[in-house]
Amino acid sequence: MTAPPIVGISGRRRPAAGAHDGPAALDELDVEVYFAGYADRLADAGALPLHIPVRADPGEVVARLDALVLTGGSDVDPDLYGASPRPGAAHDRGRDLREMALLAAALERGIPVLAICRGLQLLNVHFGGTLVQHLDHHPLGRDGAHDVTFLPGSVLHSVYGTTVPVNSLHHQSVDVVGNGLVAVGHAPDGVVEAAELPGRDVVGVQWHPEQLAHSDPIFAWMTDVASVARAASPGATASG
């Protein structure tokens, strides 16, 4: 039996308070976290999900992966795209730089990338694009908040068809699209909801497919292209 593809999932480091079952003295420690839906959906699709700790060397860990998922979270530091932060905004510059290093290593190695919500925004900034720092009137909702329409011929059009209802949990979006990227999905109000790197298995979506009530087909796509990348990798082996 062929071994499942290993898909790395980026996370974040947070104070342990509220995230453990031990004594209060442990509140002063840190934990590494991401929402479990990312791993659950990948496992359901047949992949082997792997959490990437903060201290993992980006190049070393990507060398052992078959694909990379960049997860959601806090706003990308506007300094990275030449803008001033809006008042009261919170950023995690350390996470930005770690994930950009993971992305750079994945692009250099040629493995598939799925960038989700903040991940899409980071992908866009990595390629020299900019972001809208706050959307005043974009719909929000846990499931089916609005439709996304895809560009014919795009990867996401092949995954979803012309239009799909998505959830909407973001208050930022792609503004100027990064060099080489193509905006392939839009909401009815014109907000960019998806982007791709043509000719590569590199896709970003602005919604949260891991939180939908149904099994989103993007994870089957991720597993399929990661399996192809694994088979093509030097030293690829089968198990069983």
Short mmCIF file of N, CA and C in Angstrom, two decimals, residues 8-14 31-35 38 50-54 68-74 92 94-96 98-99 102 118:
data_model
loop_
_atom_site.label_atom_id
_atom_site.label_comp_id
_atom_site.label_asym_id
_atom_site.label_seq_id
_atom_site.Cartn_x
_atom_site.Cartn_y
_atom_site.Cartn_z
N GLY A 8 2.22 19.27 5.95
CA GLY A 8 2.55 20.11 7.09
C GLY A 8 1.53 21.20 7.30
N ILE A 9 1.19 21.47 8.57
CA ILE A 9 0.21 22.49 8.94
C ILE A 9 0.88 23.53 9.82
N SER A 10 0.88 24.78 9.39
CA SER A 10 1.46 25.83 10.20
C SER A 10 0.55 26.14 11.39
N GLY A 11 1.15 26.55 12.50
CA GLY A 11 0.38 26.89 13.69
C GLY A 11 0.90 28.15 14.33
N ARG A 12 0.68 28.24 15.61
CA ARG A 12 1.12 29.43 16.34
C ARG A 12 1.40 29.06 17.78
N ARG A 13 2.09 29.91 18.49
CA ARG A 13 2.40 29.68 19.89
C ARG A 13 1.60 30.67 20.74
N ARG A 14 0.97 30.14 21.79
CA ARG A 14 0.11 30.95 22.64
C ARG A 14 0.33 30.59 24.11
N VAL A 31 1.83 26.96 24.61
CA VAL A 31 1.39 25.81 23.85
C VAL A 31 1.46 26.16 22.37
N GLU A 32 1.56 25.13 21.53
CA GLU A 32 1.51 25.29 20.08
C GLU A 32 0.11 24.87 19.63
N VAL A 33 -0.57 25.71 18.86
CA VAL A 33 -1.97 25.44 18.55
C VAL A 33 -2.29 25.71 17.08
N TYR A 34 -3.32 25.01 16.62
CA TYR A 34 -4.06 25.37 15.41
C TYR A 34 -5.43 24.72 15.56
N PHE A 35 -6.41 25.17 14.82
CA PHE A 35 -7.74 24.58 14.91
C PHE A 35 -7.70 23.16 14.34
N TYR A 38 -8.25 21.53 10.45
CA TYR A 38 -7.26 21.38 9.38
C TYR A 38 -6.76 19.94 9.31
N LEU A 50 0.67 16.83 9.67
CA LEU A 50 1.82 17.01 10.56
C LEU A 50 1.90 18.46 11.00
N HIS A 51 1.80 18.68 12.31
CA HIS A 51 1.93 20.04 12.85
C HIS A 51 3.38 20.51 12.75
N ILE A 52 3.58 21.74 12.33
CA ILE A 52 4.92 22.32 12.22
C ILE A 52 5.17 23.23 13.42
N PRO A 53 6.00 22.84 14.36
CA PRO A 53 6.26 23.68 15.53
C PRO A 53 6.98 24.97 15.16
N VAL A 54 6.86 25.95 16.02
CA VAL A 54 7.51 27.25 15.81
C VAL A 54 9.02 27.10 15.64
N LEU A 68 2.14 21.66 1.90
CA LEU A 68 2.11 22.62 3.00
C LEU A 68 0.75 23.29 3.04
N VAL A 69 0.17 23.41 4.26
CA VAL A 69 -1.04 24.20 4.48
C VAL A 69 -0.69 25.37 5.39
N LEU A 70 -0.97 26.59 4.92
CA LEU A 70 -0.82 27.80 5.72
C LEU A 70 -2.19 28.15 6.28
N THR A 71 -2.29 28.25 7.61
CA THR A 71 -3.58 28.36 8.27
C THR A 71 -3.97 29.82 8.55
N GLY A 72 -5.18 29.98 9.10
CA GLY A 72 -5.70 31.30 9.42
C GLY A 72 -5.10 31.86 10.69
N GLY A 73 -5.53 33.09 11.02
CA GLY A 73 -5.02 33.73 12.23
C GLY A 73 -5.03 35.23 12.14
N SER A 74 -4.11 35.85 12.85
CA SER A 74 -4.07 37.31 12.98
C SER A 74 -3.66 38.00 11.68
N ASP A 92 1.50 39.57 14.43
CA ASP A 92 2.49 38.64 14.94
C ASP A 92 3.60 38.55 13.89
N GLY A 94 6.67 37.73 14.06
CA GLY A 94 7.45 36.50 14.08
C GLY A 94 6.78 35.40 13.30
N ARG A 95 5.46 35.26 13.47
CA ARG A 95 4.74 34.24 12.71
C ARG A 95 4.76 34.56 11.22
N ASP A 96 4.57 35.82 10.88
CA ASP A 96 4.63 36.22 9.46
C ASP A 96 5.93 35.74 8.83
N ARG A 98 8.14 33.47 9.89
CA ARG A 98 8.29 32.00 9.88
C ARG A 98 7.51 31.39 8.72
N GLU A 99 6.28 31.83 8.55
CA GLU A 99 5.44 31.23 7.52
C GLU A 99 5.88 31.65 6.12
N LEU A 102 8.59 29.26 5.42
CA LEU A 102 8.02 27.96 5.03
C LEU A 102 7.52 28.01 3.60
N ARG A 118 -5.91 33.86 6.30
CA ARG A 118 -4.66 34.59 6.50
C ARG A 118 -3.57 34.04 5.58
#
